[in-house]
mmCIF file of C-alpha atoms in Angstrom:
data_model
loop_
_atom_site.group_PDB
_atom_site.id
_atom_site.type_symbol
_atom_site.label_atom_id
_atom_site.label_comp_id
_atom_site.label_asym_id
_atom_site.label_seq_id
_atom_site.Cartn_x
_atom_site.Cartn_y
_atom_site.Cartn_z
ATOM 1 C CA UNK A 1 101.099 98.215 123.539
ATOM 2 C CA UNK A 2 104.362 97.217 125.180
ATOM 3 C CA UNK A 3 107.380 97.931 123.018
ATOM 4 C CA UNK A 4 105.437 98.914 119.902
ATOM 5 C CA UNK A 5 105.466 102.510 118.731
ATOM 6 C CA UNK A 6 102.153 101.993 116.926
ATOM 7 C CA UNK A 7 99.628 99.103 116.781
ATOM 8 C CA UNK A 8 96.771 98.683 114.363
ATOM 9 C CA UNK A 9 94.417 95.662 114.138
ATOM 10 C CA UNK A 10 91.458 95.504 111.698
ATOM 11 C CA UNK A 11 88.999 92.665 111.188
ATOM 12 C CA UNK A 12 86.576 92.930 108.269
ATOM 13 C CA UNK A 13 83.551 90.800 107.348
ATOM 14 C CA UNK A 14 80.880 90.675 104.653
ATOM 15 C CA UNK A 15 77.434 91.724 105.842
ATOM 16 C CA UNK A 16 74.799 91.283 103.180
ATOM 17 C CA UNK A 17 77.233 92.154 100.368
ATOM 18 C CA UNK A 18 78.907 95.041 102.164
ATOM 19 C CA UNK A 19 82.292 94.786 103.815
ATOM 20 C CA UNK A 20 82.344 96.361 107.306
ATOM 21 C CA UNK A 21 84.765 96.400 110.221
ATOM 22 C CA UNK A 22 84.020 93.690 112.832
ATOM 23 C CA UNK A 23 86.809 94.873 115.098
ATOM 24 C CA UNK A 24 89.104 97.891 114.982
ATOM 25 C CA UNK A 25 91.877 98.648 117.417
ATOM 26 C CA UNK A 26 94.742 101.130 117.188
ATOM 27 C CA UNK A 27 97.125 102.700 119.667
ATOM 28 C CA UNK A 28 100.189 104.883 119.606
ATOM 29 C CA UNK A 29 101.439 106.259 116.309
ATOM 30 C CA UNK A 30 99.047 104.295 114.033
ATOM 31 C CA UNK A 31 95.451 105.185 113.270
ATOM 32 C CA UNK A 32 92.848 104.351 110.657
ATOM 33 C CA UNK A 33 90.161 106.536 109.092
ATOM 34 C CA UNK A 34 86.498 105.657 108.726
ATOM 35 C CA UNK A 35 85.821 103.487 105.696
ATOM 36 C CA UNK A 36 85.029 104.948 102.296
ATOM 37 C CA UNK A 37 82.828 103.240 99.750
ATOM 38 C CA UNK A 38 83.769 104.489 96.292
ATOM 39 C CA UNK A 39 81.054 102.566 94.418
ATOM 40 C CA UNK A 40 78.184 100.124 94.975
ATOM 41 C CA UNK A 41 80.313 97.003 94.976
ATOM 42 C CA UNK A 42 80.415 96.859 98.840
ATOM 43 C CA UNK A 43 84.210 96.976 98.892
ATOM 44 C CA UNK A 44 85.489 99.167 101.730
ATOM 45 C CA UNK A 45 88.510 101.428 101.507
ATOM 46 C CA UNK A 46 90.560 102.292 104.578
ATOM 47 C CA UNK A 47 93.315 104.938 104.828
ATOM 48 C CA UNK A 48 96.065 104.136 107.338
ATOM 49 C CA UNK A 49 97.625 107.081 109.161
ATOM 50 C CA UNK A 50 100.848 107.706 110.997
ATOM 51 C CA UNK A 51 100.299 111.029 112.919
ATOM 52 C CA UNK A 52 103.940 111.103 113.816
ATOM 53 C CA UNK A 53 104.928 112.087 110.346
ATOM 54 C CA UNK A 54 107.721 109.553 109.949
ATOM 55 C CA UNK A 55 109.672 106.640 111.326
ATOM 56 C CA UNK A 56 112.546 107.447 113.691
ATOM 57 C CA UNK A 57 115.273 105.599 115.479
ATOM 58 C CA UNK A 58 114.106 102.364 116.975
ATOM 59 C CA UNK A 59 110.452 102.801 116.052
ATOM 60 C CA UNK A 60 108.467 99.559 115.790
ATOM 61 C CA UNK A 61 105.004 99.156 114.204
ATOM 62 C CA UNK A 62 102.657 96.240 114.182
ATOM 63 C CA UNK A 63 99.609 95.762 111.967
ATOM 64 C CA UNK A 64 97.165 92.821 111.696
ATOM 65 C CA UNK A 65 94.389 92.584 109.066
ATOM 66 C CA UNK A 66 91.828 89.734 108.847
ATOM 67 C CA UNK A 67 89.286 89.396 106.029
ATOM 68 C CA UNK A 68 86.481 86.964 106.707
ATOM 69 C CA UNK A 69 84.801 84.981 103.875
ATOM 70 C CA UNK A 70 83.924 87.070 100.849
ATOM 71 C CA UNK A 71 85.067 90.306 102.500
ATOM 72 C CA UNK A 72 86.516 92.877 100.078
ATOM 73 C CA UNK A 73 88.909 95.549 101.201
ATOM 74 C CA UNK A 74 91.333 98.180 99.814
ATOM 75 C CA UNK A 75 94.071 99.437 102.120
ATOM 76 C CA UNK A 76 96.238 102.399 101.462
ATOM 77 C CA UNK A 77 98.143 105.079 103.410
ATOM 78 C CA UNK A 78 97.465 108.797 103.845
ATOM 79 C CA UNK A 79 100.991 109.683 102.561
ATOM 80 C CA UNK A 80 104.511 108.358 101.971
ATOM 81 C CA UNK A 81 106.277 106.364 104.686
ATOM 82 C CA UNK A 82 109.324 108.553 105.551
ATOM 83 C CA UNK A 83 112.185 106.896 107.338
ATOM 84 C CA UNK A 84 114.641 109.356 108.789
ATOM 85 C CA UNK A 85 118.111 108.955 110.258
ATOM 86 C CA UNK A 86 118.308 105.882 112.500
ATOM 87 C CA UNK A 87 121.843 106.045 114.072
ATOM 88 C CA UNK A 88 121.286 103.483 116.814
ATOM 89 C CA UNK A 89 118.534 101.015 115.803
ATOM 90 C CA UNK A 90 116.599 100.344 112.614
ATOM 91 C CA UNK A 91 112.926 101.284 112.193
ATOM 92 C CA UNK A 92 110.744 98.154 111.827
ATOM 93 C CA UNK A 93 107.250 97.403 110.604
ATOM 94 C CA UNK A 94 105.460 94.078 110.424
ATOM 95 C CA UNK A 95 102.040 93.162 109.099
ATOM 96 C CA UNK A 96 100.076 89.880 109.427
ATOM 97 C CA UNK A 97 97.339 89.456 106.842
ATOM 98 C CA UNK A 98 94.751 86.699 106.982
ATOM 99 C CA UNK A 99 92.530 86.166 103.894
ATOM 100 C CA UNK A 100 89.635 83.659 104.259
ATOM 101 C CA UNK A 101 87.821 81.948 101.369
ATOM 102 C CA UNK A 102 86.604 84.249 98.660
ATOM 103 C CA UNK A 103 88.040 87.374 100.233
ATOM 104 C CA UNK A 104 89.752 90.125 98.168
ATOM 105 C CA UNK A 105 92.497 92.553 99.382
ATOM 106 C CA UNK A 106 94.209 95.336 97.583
ATOM 107 C CA UNK A 107 97.107 96.772 99.643
ATOM 108 C CA UNK A 108 98.639 99.806 98.071
ATOM 109 C CA UNK A 109 100.795 101.914 100.522
ATOM 110 C CA UNK A 110 102.309 105.108 99.305
ATOM 111 C CA UNK A 111 106.020 105.090 98.508
ATOM 112 C CA UNK A 112 108.683 104.355 101.126
ATOM 113 C CA UNK A 113 111.140 107.302 101.267
ATOM 114 C CA UNK A 114 114.496 106.352 102.922
ATOM 115 C CA UNK A 115 116.520 109.421 103.894
ATOM 116 C CA UNK A 116 120.208 109.733 104.642
ATOM 117 C CA UNK A 117 121.431 107.138 107.247
ATOM 118 C CA UNK A 118 117.973 105.461 107.295
ATOM 119 C CA UNK A 119 117.861 101.761 108.265
ATOM 120 C CA UNK A 120 114.462 100.149 107.693
ATOM 121 C CA UNK A 121 113.088 96.603 107.864
ATOM 122 C CA UNK A 122 109.618 95.512 106.884
ATOM 123 C CA UNK A 123 108.015 92.100 107.077
ATOM 124 C CA UNK A 124 104.601 91.061 105.635
ATOM 125 C CA UNK A 125 103.182 87.599 106.430
ATOM 126 C CA UNK A 126 100.135 86.727 104.421
ATOM 127 C CA UNK A 127 98.056 83.530 105.166
ATOM 128 C CA UNK A 128 95.473 83.140 102.499
ATOM 129 C CA UNK A 129 92.857 80.645 101.328
ATOM 130 C CA UNK A 130 93.365 79.363 97.785
ATOM 131 C CA UNK A 131 90.156 81.042 96.653
ATOM 132 C CA UNK A 132 91.218 84.476 98.017
ATOM 133 C CA UNK A 133 92.745 87.315 96.012
ATOM 134 C CA UNK A 134 95.753 89.407 96.915
ATOM 135 C CA UNK A 135 96.965 92.470 95.020
ATOM 136 C CA UNK A 136 99.710 94.456 96.691
ATOM 137 C CA UNK A 137 102.603 96.779 95.852
ATOM 138 C CA UNK A 138 105.612 98.622 97.260
ATOM 139 C CA UNK A 139 107.664 101.520 95.860
ATOM 140 C CA UNK A 140 111.060 102.438 97.294
ATOM 141 C CA UNK A 141 112.450 105.927 96.646
ATOM 142 C CA UNK A 142 115.655 107.619 97.828
ATOM 143 C CA UNK A 143 115.209 110.572 100.128
ATOM 144 C CA UNK A 144 117.059 113.925 100.331
ATOM 145 C CA UNK A 145 120.660 114.074 101.371
ATOM 146 C CA UNK A 146 122.880 117.193 101.925
ATOM 147 C CA UNK A 147 125.266 116.272 99.150
ATOM 148 C CA UNK A 148 122.637 115.125 96.740
ATOM 149 C CA UNK A 149 123.729 111.494 96.852
ATOM 150 C CA UNK A 150 121.366 109.052 95.175
ATOM 151 C CA UNK A 151 121.595 106.236 97.794
ATOM 152 C CA UNK A 152 122.470 107.691 101.150
ATOM 153 C CA UNK A 153 120.386 105.336 103.302
ATOM 154 C CA UNK A 154 121.967 102.491 105.228
ATOM 155 C CA UNK A 155 119.650 99.604 104.454
ATOM 156 C CA UNK A 156 116.145 99.019 103.152
ATOM 157 C CA UNK A 157 114.916 95.431 103.611
ATOM 158 C CA UNK A 158 111.456 94.155 102.570
ATOM 159 C CA UNK A 159 110.330 90.601 103.179
ATOM 160 C CA UNK A 160 107.065 89.062 102.034
ATOM 161 C CA UNK A 161 105.923 85.535 102.972
ATOM 162 C CA UNK A 162 102.709 84.034 101.571
ATOM 163 C CA UNK A 163 101.239 80.808 103.046
ATOM 164 C CA UNK A 164 98.402 78.628 101.701
ATOM 165 C CA UNK A 165 97.145 75.824 103.853
ATOM 166 C CA UNK A 166 100.029 76.568 106.219
ATOM 167 C CA UNK A 167 102.540 75.923 103.455
ATOM 168 C CA UNK A 168 105.019 78.650 102.416
ATOM 169 C CA UNK A 169 104.364 79.175 98.721
ATOM 170 C CA UNK A 170 105.989 82.544 98.090
ATOM 171 C CA UNK A 171 109.115 84.007 99.695
ATOM 172 C CA UNK A 172 110.213 87.425 98.421
ATOM 173 C CA UNK A 173 113.179 89.069 100.077
ATOM 174 C CA UNK A 174 114.559 92.420 98.875
ATOM 175 C CA UNK A 175 117.542 94.030 100.561
ATOM 176 C CA UNK A 176 119.260 97.207 99.431
ATOM 177 C CA UNK A 177 122.516 98.044 101.153
ATOM 178 C CA UNK A 178 124.425 100.857 99.335
ATOM 179 C CA UNK A 179 127.608 100.336 101.487
ATOM 180 C CA UNK A 180 128.138 96.813 100.217
ATOM 181 C CA UNK A 181 126.228 96.824 96.913
ATOM 182 C CA UNK A 182 126.765 98.787 93.741
ATOM 183 C CA UNK A 183 123.110 99.814 93.448
ATOM 184 C CA UNK A 184 123.625 101.635 90.264
ATOM 185 C CA UNK A 185 125.211 98.631 88.656
ATOM 186 C CA UNK A 186 124.087 95.584 86.691
ATOM 187 C CA UNK A 187 121.803 93.298 88.663
ATOM 188 C CA UNK A 188 120.674 96.050 90.997
ATOM 189 C CA UNK A 189 119.019 99.291 90.010
ATOM 190 C CA UNK A 190 120.991 99.680 86.835
ATOM 191 C CA UNK A 191 121.131 103.409 86.691
ATOM 192 C CA UNK A 192 117.688 104.012 88.049
ATOM 193 C CA UNK A 193 116.733 105.372 91.548
ATOM 194 C CA UNK A 194 113.270 103.985 92.200
ATOM 195 C CA UNK A 195 112.163 100.400 92.616
ATOM 196 C CA UNK A 196 108.538 99.189 92.477
ATOM 197 C CA UNK A 197 107.203 95.715 93.183
ATOM 198 C CA UNK A 198 103.710 94.443 92.519
ATOM 199 C CA UNK A 199 102.354 91.015 93.423
ATOM 200 C CA UNK A 200 99.071 89.453 92.374
ATOM 201 C CA UNK A 201 97.844 86.060 93.703
ATOM 202 C CA UNK A 202 94.538 84.766 92.229
ATOM 203 C CA UNK A 203 93.300 81.478 90.773
ATOM 204 C CA UNK A 204 92.201 83.369 87.567
ATOM 205 C CA UNK A 205 95.867 84.098 86.529
ATOM 206 C CA UNK A 206 96.604 82.119 83.359
ATOM 207 C CA UNK A 207 98.856 82.338 80.257
ATOM 208 C CA UNK A 208 96.297 84.432 78.402
ATOM 209 C CA UNK A 209 96.422 87.069 81.157
ATOM 210 C CA UNK A 210 100.239 87.088 81.001
ATOM 211 C CA UNK A 211 100.126 87.790 77.268
ATOM 212 C CA UNK A 212 98.037 90.820 77.826
ATOM 213 C CA UNK A 213 100.257 91.938 80.729
ATOM 214 C CA UNK A 214 103.272 91.873 78.420
ATOM 215 C CA UNK A 215 101.407 94.089 75.994
ATOM 216 C CA UNK A 216 100.950 96.639 78.768
ATOM 217 C CA UNK A 217 104.552 96.401 79.948
ATOM 218 C CA UNK A 218 105.909 96.837 76.415
ATOM 219 C CA UNK A 219 104.262 100.232 76.146
ATOM 220 C CA UNK A 220 106.063 101.448 79.312
ATOM 221 C CA UNK A 221 109.675 100.790 78.531
ATOM 222 C CA UNK A 222 110.748 104.359 77.615
ATOM 223 C CA UNK A 223 111.473 105.602 81.212
ATOM 224 C CA UNK A 224 111.710 102.272 82.979
ATOM 225 C CA UNK A 225 112.849 98.587 83.000
ATOM 226 C CA UNK A 226 110.226 96.066 83.879
ATOM 227 C CA UNK A 227 110.442 92.358 84.721
ATOM 228 C CA UNK A 228 107.557 89.849 85.070
ATOM 229 C CA UNK A 229 107.754 86.519 86.862
ATOM 230 C CA UNK A 230 105.237 83.751 87.572
ATOM 231 C CA UNK A 231 104.761 82.514 91.091
ATOM 232 C CA UNK A 232 104.678 78.862 92.220
ATOM 233 C CA UNK A 233 100.937 79.363 92.802
ATOM 234 C CA UNK A 234 98.504 81.037 90.311
ATOM 235 C CA UNK A 235 99.936 84.565 90.344
ATOM 236 C CA UNK A 236 102.758 86.801 89.234
ATOM 237 C CA UNK A 237 105.140 89.483 90.460
ATOM 238 C CA UNK A 238 106.374 92.555 88.636
ATOM 239 C CA UNK A 239 109.508 94.666 89.308
ATOM 240 C CA UNK A 240 109.868 98.068 87.851
ATOM 241 C CA UNK A 241 113.031 100.247 87.796
ATOM 242 C CA UNK A 242 112.508 103.946 87.137
ATOM 243 C CA UNK A 243 113.587 107.447 88.097
ATOM 244 C CA UNK A 244 110.034 108.539 88.953
ATOM 245 C CA UNK A 245 107.349 107.419 91.378
ATOM 246 C CA UNK A 246 104.686 108.462 88.862
ATOM 247 C CA UNK A 247 106.038 106.192 86.173
ATOM 248 C CA UNK A 248 105.885 103.175 88.453
ATOM 249 C CA UNK A 249 102.333 104.143 89.669
ATOM 250 C CA UNK A 250 101.166 104.446 86.084
ATOM 251 C CA UNK A 251 102.289 100.901 85.286
ATOM 252 C CA UNK A 252 100.701 99.463 88.349
ATOM 253 C CA UNK A 253 97.486 101.431 87.711
ATOM 254 C CA UNK A 254 97.220 100.011 84.174
ATOM 255 C CA UNK A 255 97.650 96.508 85.451
ATOM 256 C CA UNK A 256 95.101 96.927 88.176
ATOM 257 C CA UNK A 257 92.650 98.502 85.706
ATOM 258 C CA UNK A 258 92.945 95.513 83.438
ATOM 259 C CA UNK A 259 92.458 93.026 86.259
ATOM 260 C CA UNK A 260 89.462 94.985 87.675
ATOM 261 C CA UNK A 261 87.741 95.179 84.278
ATOM 262 C CA UNK A 262 88.304 91.618 83.168
ATOM 263 C CA UNK A 263 87.765 89.784 86.503
ATOM 264 C CA UNK A 264 85.220 92.010 88.183
ATOM 265 C CA UNK A 265 83.742 94.234 85.529
ATOM 266 C CA UNK A 266 84.527 97.285 87.633
ATOM 267 C CA UNK A 267 86.862 100.231 87.884
ATOM 268 C CA UNK A 268 89.707 100.420 90.455
ATOM 269 C CA UNK A 269 89.380 103.044 93.211
ATOM 270 C CA UNK A 270 91.173 106.328 92.770
ATOM 271 C CA UNK A 271 93.444 106.382 95.820
ATOM 272 C CA UNK A 272 96.057 109.057 95.250
ATOM 273 C CA UNK A 273 96.018 112.152 97.417
ATOM 274 C CA UNK A 274 97.586 114.699 95.064
#
């Protein structure tokens, strides 16, 4: 394992319509549960585990996921990613995701909770075929602090890179630094405490889909602010500002439900653990 606190590698393939693990390897403070099949679609669901309970000073985690042709997978976590005080060195997590032709990946980790003096960096690199589908999300929430401050963490930095045919087509970089940014102000979190991001890349994304997405988003403006942007490739990204994890999850669930019903005539998996 070398310098990694936890390592997890998972290769999945399609065997006669059912997605199964071809190779699974984990070591240190990362593990994966046995797959769950929620319906008869053949799509597998894996829960990722961190038995250590949270990310500490200098922790480093590496994950690699490969989906062979027509493999279909849902990845989620057992619970929230908790980043505690990191006085000396930031906690770091990287993931490399390879999606072959016709593959389908949902990646829905539970919220990231950054506690007082937490310093966290995350990097996801996705290399996907143009016929593959990617649906992923992140939710950032502030953790507890003794004085009840809203943003007591040092830095939260999330980087997503998507490549098609070895060409960088999406570069999404989010960095929250309360010491140098007025996070409550205009252009940042604007009075909210929670930030959610959802990204969908699929060749079926068109203007008609976007119109229906706007109809969903307009119904969820009471306790949140939502923005929708097209990507340079067929796909879109959504940002949600709110004061509640549940509000963000509800919006993302409605979007995933619409996509599942229209594109695959199916229901999304129920993943929550509470």
